[in-house]
Structure formats: C-alpha cells, structure tokens
Amino acid sequence: MTAAARPLPSHEPPDALLQAKADGAPPVLKFEKVGFSYDGRTIMRDVSFAVAPGDILALLGPSGCGKTTILNMVAGFLRPTAGVAVVDGREITGPGPDRGVVFQAAALFDWMTVAENIAFSLRCAGARKGERRAVAEEMAALVGLTGFEDAYPYQLSGGMRQRVGLARVLAAKPKVMLMDEPFSALDVQTRESLQEEVLRIRDRTGCTILFVTHAIDEAAFLGDRIFLLNDLKAGAYDTFDVDLPTPRASPDNRLHPSFLRLRETIYRRMRH
Amino acid sequence: MNRSDERRERLRYVLVATLSPLAILALWAFAAARGWTSPIILPPPSAIWASFLDMAANGYSGVSLWTHVAASLARVSVAYVAGAALGVGLGLLRGRSRLIDAVLLAPAELLRPIPPLGLIPLFILWFGVGETSKVLLIFLSVLLIMMVNAQAGVRASSLDSLRAAQSMGANRWQVFRFVVLPSALPQIMTGLRVAMGTALTILVASELLGGDRGLGFLILDASSFFRTTYVFAGVAVIGLIGLATDRGLAWAGRRIVHWEGRR
Ligand SMILES: Nc1ncnc2c1ncn2[C@@H]1O[C@H](COP(=O)(O)OP(=O)(O)OP(=O)(O)O)[C@@H](O)[C@H]1O
Ligand SMILES: [Mg+2]
C-alpha cells in the first residue's frame, strides 16, 4: 500500500471487515451488527468490525459518539442490546481476565501497594505470595517502575499511576487490552513515552489492543488501524490503515511522511 | 511544604492543643480564687484535683475508684465491640444485598430516630435495672450507628475500581474483600469514633439507672450529697476516657486507612 490512508466507504458490508487481515488469521475480536441503547435511547446500530490478533485498533471520534460504550461491551461491563460481540470465538457475557482494561483515571486500588495492585489478578486466581511478588517485579520492570513496588498509588505521579494500571493488566496476560483515553490527562512527554511503551508491549506480548483516543496523533502513532467513528447510529465509520516502519515504537515515526500524511487525511475527513 | 515546615506545623498544633485547656483551667482557678463562684456550683480546679486524689487513694462509696472505672469500661467495651461487629456486618450486608436491605430497612430506620434514652423505661421493664439493660442500651446505639456508616461505606467504592477488579478475574467474594471493604473502611472508622462518643454518653446515662458501681453511679451519688468536687472529678475521668479513646481511634484510623485524603 502506498498511501498511508485507505478510507473505506462508510457503508461497507460487514463481511469485508470481518476479514481482519490479509494473512487470514481468525479475528480475536468481532462485533456482528451490534446495537446499543441506554434506557431505550439508541446510540449505535449495526456496528460490525473485526480485529486481528496482535493488532492495535485505535477508536477515534467525537465526544459522546459511543467509544467508551464499545469498550465497555468488549470488557463485558455492558451487554449489547442487539447483535453479538465475540472474543476468541465466544460471545462476551461478562468481564473476565482475558480482557484487561486500562482506565482513564487509572482506577488503582489505593489501599494496595504497587506490587499488590500489579499482582491482583494472580491473587484472585489463587497464586502464592512468592509467585505474585515475582510477577509484580517483572511487570514493574517492564513498565519502568522498578524500585516502586512497595509504594502506594498516592505516592506516585499521574504517569506512574498509569504505568501501574498498564502493568496490572499485563500481569493478567489478557488476549485483548482495552484502553480508554488512558494518557489524555498526562503531559506530552509522559504521554509519548507511554505510547511507545504500549507499542513495545504489544511487540513483546502479541496482545491485541483497543485504544480509545481523542487525539489524531495518538491514533496514528499507535494504531495499526484506525476507526473514525462518525455515525454509529447508522453503523458507519471510516477505516484507515497505518503504514509506518518497524519498530513502531521509534519516536522518528512521529515525523515520518506517512504519519504526517495520515494525520492530515484524518483531519480533513473529520472536518469535511 | 518541606519536612521541617511540616514538623514545626505539627509542633505548633500540639502546643496550642495543650495550652488551650490549660488556659481555661487557669481562668477557672483565677475566677474561683477571686470568689466569683460558689464552691458548691463551681469549685476551684485544685479542690477537684484533691477530691480526685482522695478517690484514687481511698476509693468512693466503699470501692476503689479503679473498680468504678473498670465497671464502666467493661460495660462499654463489651457493648461497643459487639455492637460495632454486628452493626458493621449488617451494614455491609445491607449495602451488598438489596434483599437484606429490604428486610432490615423498616426495623432499623424506625428504631434509629428514637433517642436511646427514651428506651430506658422499656429496657428496665424488659431486663430490669441490672447489667443487661445497660449493656444492651449501649449495644443497640452502637449497632445502629455502625450499620448506617458501613452501609454508606459500601456505596463509596467507585464503579471503575469495581469493574477493574471484575476484569482481573475477581469473583463476588474477592470484589467484596479487596475492593468494597477497603473502600468502606474510611466511613467505618469515622463511624467508630462517633459511636464511641455516643456509647460513653449512653453509658453514663444508663448508670444513672441504678447499681452501685461505675462512673455514672459515682457522679449521681456525689451530686445527691452535694459533693460537687467529686462530681467534677468523676466527670473529668469520663471526659479523659472519651478523649483518650477518640485520639486512639483517630490514630488507628490514620494508620488503617492511610490512603484516605491523599490523592
Ligand atoms: N450510563 C449512561 N446512561 C445513559 N446514557 C449514557 C450513559 N453513558 C453514556 N451515555 C450516552 O451514550 C452516548 C455515548 O457515550 P460514550 O461514553 O460511549 O461516549 P464516548 O465516545 O466515550 O465520549 P467521550 O469521548 O466524551 O468519552 C452519549 O451520548 C452519552 O450521553
Ligand atoms: Mg469515553
């Protein structure tokens, strides 16, 4: 593909999208004509898409369009009011450790240390103390928090708290990671370094990631594919494939012509 | 604020907190010395102190002061611990289960606005004037206070933290144990302090009912013989017990819910 962007027609039939990737790996996540209403008020209808394993899908769209609602349905916090949401071939019926959520406000457990926060999923699964500690230290190292294992969340900066939120999800070894504007409250430097962190983590773990964001830059830098959600009530959105050199985490990609072009394309599309 | 500033700040707090009661005492002593008050109504602090020393050495009404203190403390601690345990348990259950909440709603909310002292005649009728009435009265007030606070505490857990726990594989019990309970602790600790104050109030009132032991009895007995200095000494002992337990609970609260207010 030469151009960075490949806008698809808004009403593309689901079948084409269900073919998540050219190499034909079965999608890890699939929406089939999903609809959702809050107390009878329909906010989306007939939304279909699929995500290939190891892909990062960035969801971009105006405030209130339903990004968080999509994420909450994947997480299992909300049930679709129409259609089906499928993870790993099974319909989603509730929350589970195969889908980890990184919250916008971190939502750490303030009464637990960093290590206890990170190892929470292991504790729930009945792992022994020694194992929990080992995993906590490993994950803390992975997100650059070595030395803070015994600190409490209130002793950390905002960026560090998000790193804990990330490490805590990673420790559960989820198939899919769901991130709802996790870095939007952080300063530019922290945000960019965490974006690179996410890409490195994906490379290392092969995790599939759904990333909600308001920022075109963030979507274009992080995503393998971007959905611009412009009319979910009609199940319509634009798709952009990102084509940037690997390793994707390289900061140089922020200046890559392909990145700049994609950014412009999306910007124009949003403003059209 | 740096460390030494913080230390100075704390030192000043402790200093002022100590000096203010001393200033009141000094003013009081001064007023008494100038003869502005009658010794029967407001005896000087020195006379109260003397009565206290007399009670400490020779006891009151045939038993030692410490027996009175111990009798009061025994009543209040049995009732407080049992009332708090059951109240917290019921409050947490009400917060977690709508069915249990529905069952307990009317009985608890009907009982709660009744001033416990209004129940004294009924309790005497049912349980006599002995220990049972006293302990049950304190128990009931503590229970009701703790139930309200624990139930409110359950609602303090944030939706995100509940969802985070669920999405990391926590089952119902684990969500409760690791998220709901810790989130409820700040409110429970506050409730424990309120309940302690109430428990001491009810204790003294219930000891006015009768019996020959306890600080409430001591105060009532001394006042009926116009031994005002002994009344004051007894009141002061109760006040000091209240102060000590409240400081103790506040200190414990800061240690247990160390994360509170630090975000
Ligand atoms: N709990 C709720 N009850 C009723 N309506 C809701 C609820 N949550 C969201 N909505 C509505 O659903 C729509 C989509 O909300 P959603 O939170 O998914 O938007 P979003 O795309 O995440 O927005 P933002 O970018 O501002 O976070 C909005 O119009 C909102 O008013
Ligand atoms: Mg949102």
CSV table of N, CA and C in Angstrom, one decimal, chain B residues 48-61 63-69 215 218-219 222 227 229-237:
chain,number,residue,atom,x,y,z
B,48,ILE,N,-11.0,20.1,93.1
B,48,ILE,CA,-11.4,18.9,92.3
B,48,ILE,C,-10.2,17.9,92.2
B,49,TRP,N,-9.1,18.4,92.0
B,49,TRP,CA,-7.8,17.6,92.0
B,49,TRP,C,-7.7,16.9,93.3
B,50,ALA,N,-7.9,17.6,94.4
B,50,ALA,CA,-7.8,17.0,95.7
B,50,ALA,C,-8.8,15.8,95.9
B,51,SER,N,-10.0,16.1,95.4
B,51,SER,CA,-11.0,15.0,95.5
B,51,SER,C,-10.7,13.8,94.7
B,52,PHE,N,-10.1,14.1,93.5
B,52,PHE,CA,-9.6,13.0,92.7
B,52,PHE,C,-8.6,12.2,93.4
B,53,LEU,N,-7.6,12.9,94.0
B,53,LEU,CA,-6.5,12.2,94.7
B,53,LEU,C,-7.1,11.3,95.9
B,54,ASP,N,-8.1,11.9,96.5
B,54,ASP,CA,-8.8,11.2,97.6
B,54,ASP,C,-9.5,9.9,97.1
B,55,MET,N,-10.2,10.1,96.0
B,55,MET,CA,-10.8,8.9,95.4
B,55,MET,C,-9.8,7.9,95.0
B,56,ALA,N,-8.8,8.3,94.4
B,56,ALA,CA,-7.7,7.4,93.9
B,56,ALA,C,-7.1,6.7,95.0
B,57,ALA,N,-6.9,7.3,96.2
B,57,ALA,CA,-6.3,6.7,97.3
B,57,ALA,C,-7.3,5.9,98.1
B,58,ASN,N,-8.5,6.4,98.4
B,58,ASN,CA,-9.4,5.8,99.4
B,58,ASN,C,-10.6,5.2,98.7
B,59,GLY,N,-10.8,5.4,97.4
B,59,GLY,CA,-12.0,4.9,96.8
B,59,GLY,C,-13.2,5.8,97.0
B,60,TYR,N,-14.3,5.3,96.5
B,60,TYR,CA,-15.6,6.0,96.7
B,60,TYR,C,-16.7,5.1,97.0
B,61,SER,N,-17.5,5.4,98.0
B,61,SER,CA,-18.6,4.5,98.4
B,61,SER,C,-18.2,3.1,98.6
B,63,VAL,N,-15.8,1.3,97.4
B,63,VAL,CA,-14.9,0.5,96.5
B,63,VAL,C,-13.9,1.5,95.8
B,64,SER,N,-12.8,1.0,95.3
B,64,SER,CA,-11.8,1.9,94.8
B,64,SER,C,-12.3,2.6,93.5
B,65,LEU,N,-11.7,3.7,93.2
B,65,LEU,CA,-12.0,4.4,92.0
B,65,LEU,C,-11.9,3.6,90.8
B,66,TRP,N,-10.8,2.7,90.8
B,66,TRP,CA,-10.5,1.9,89.7
B,66,TRP,C,-11.6,0.8,89.4
B,67,THR,N,-12.2,0.4,90.5
B,67,THR,CA,-13.3,-0.5,90.4
B,67,THR,C,-14.5,0.2,89.6
B,68,HIS,N,-14.7,1.4,90.0
B,68,HIS,CA,-15.8,2.2,89.2
B,68,HIS,C,-15.4,2.3,87.8
B,69,VAL,N,-14.2,2.7,87.5
B,69,VAL,CA,-13.7,2.9,86.1
B,69,VAL,C,-13.8,1.6,85.4
B,215,LEU,N,-18.9,5.0,86.9
B,215,LEU,CA,-18.7,6.4,86.9
B,215,LEU,C,-20.0,7.2,87.0
B,218,LEU,N,-21.2,7.0,90.4
B,218,LEU,CA,-20.4,7.9,91.2
B,218,LEU,C,-20.9,9.3,91.1
B,219,ILE,N,-21.1,9.8,89.9
B,219,ILE,CA,-21.5,11.2,89.7
B,219,ILE,C,-22.8,11.5,90.3
B,222,ALA,N,-22.6,11.4,94.2
B,222,ALA,CA,-21.9,12.5,94.7
B,222,ALA,C,-22.8,13.8,94.6
B,227,ARG,N,-21.6,16.8,96.9
B,227,ARG,CA,-20.1,16.7,96.9
B,227,ARG,C,-19.7,17.1,95.5
B,229,THR,N,-17.2,18.6,94.2
B,229,THR,CA,-15.8,18.3,93.7
B,229,THR,C,-15.7,16.9,93.2
B,230,TYR,N,-16.4,16.0,93.8
B,230,TYR,CA,-16.4,14.6,93.4
B,230,TYR,C,-17.1,14.4,92.1
B,231,VAL,N,-18.3,15.2,91.9
B,231,VAL,CA,-19.0,15.1,90.6
B,231,VAL,C,-18.0,15.6,89.5
B,232,PHE,N,-17.3,16.7,89.8
B,232,PHE,CA,-16.4,17.2,88.7
B,232,PHE,C,-15.3,16.2,88.4
B,233,ALA,N,-14.8,15.6,89.5
B,233,ALA,CA,-13.7,14.6,89.3
B,233,ALA,C,-14.2,13.5,88.5
B,234,GLY,N,-15.4,13.0,88.8
B,234,GLY,CA,-15.9,11.9,88.0
B,234,GLY,C,-16.2,12.2,86.6
B,235,VAL,N,-16.7,13.4,86.4
B,235,VAL,CA,-17.0,13.9,85.0
B,235,VAL,C,-15.6,14.0,84.3
B,236,ALA,N,-14.6,14.5,85.0
B,236,ALA,CA,-13.3,14.7,84.3
B,236,ALA,C,-12.8,13.3,83.9
B,237,VAL,N,-12.9,12.3,84.7
B,237,VAL,CA,-12.4,11.0,84.4
B,237,VAL,C,-13.1,10.5,83.1
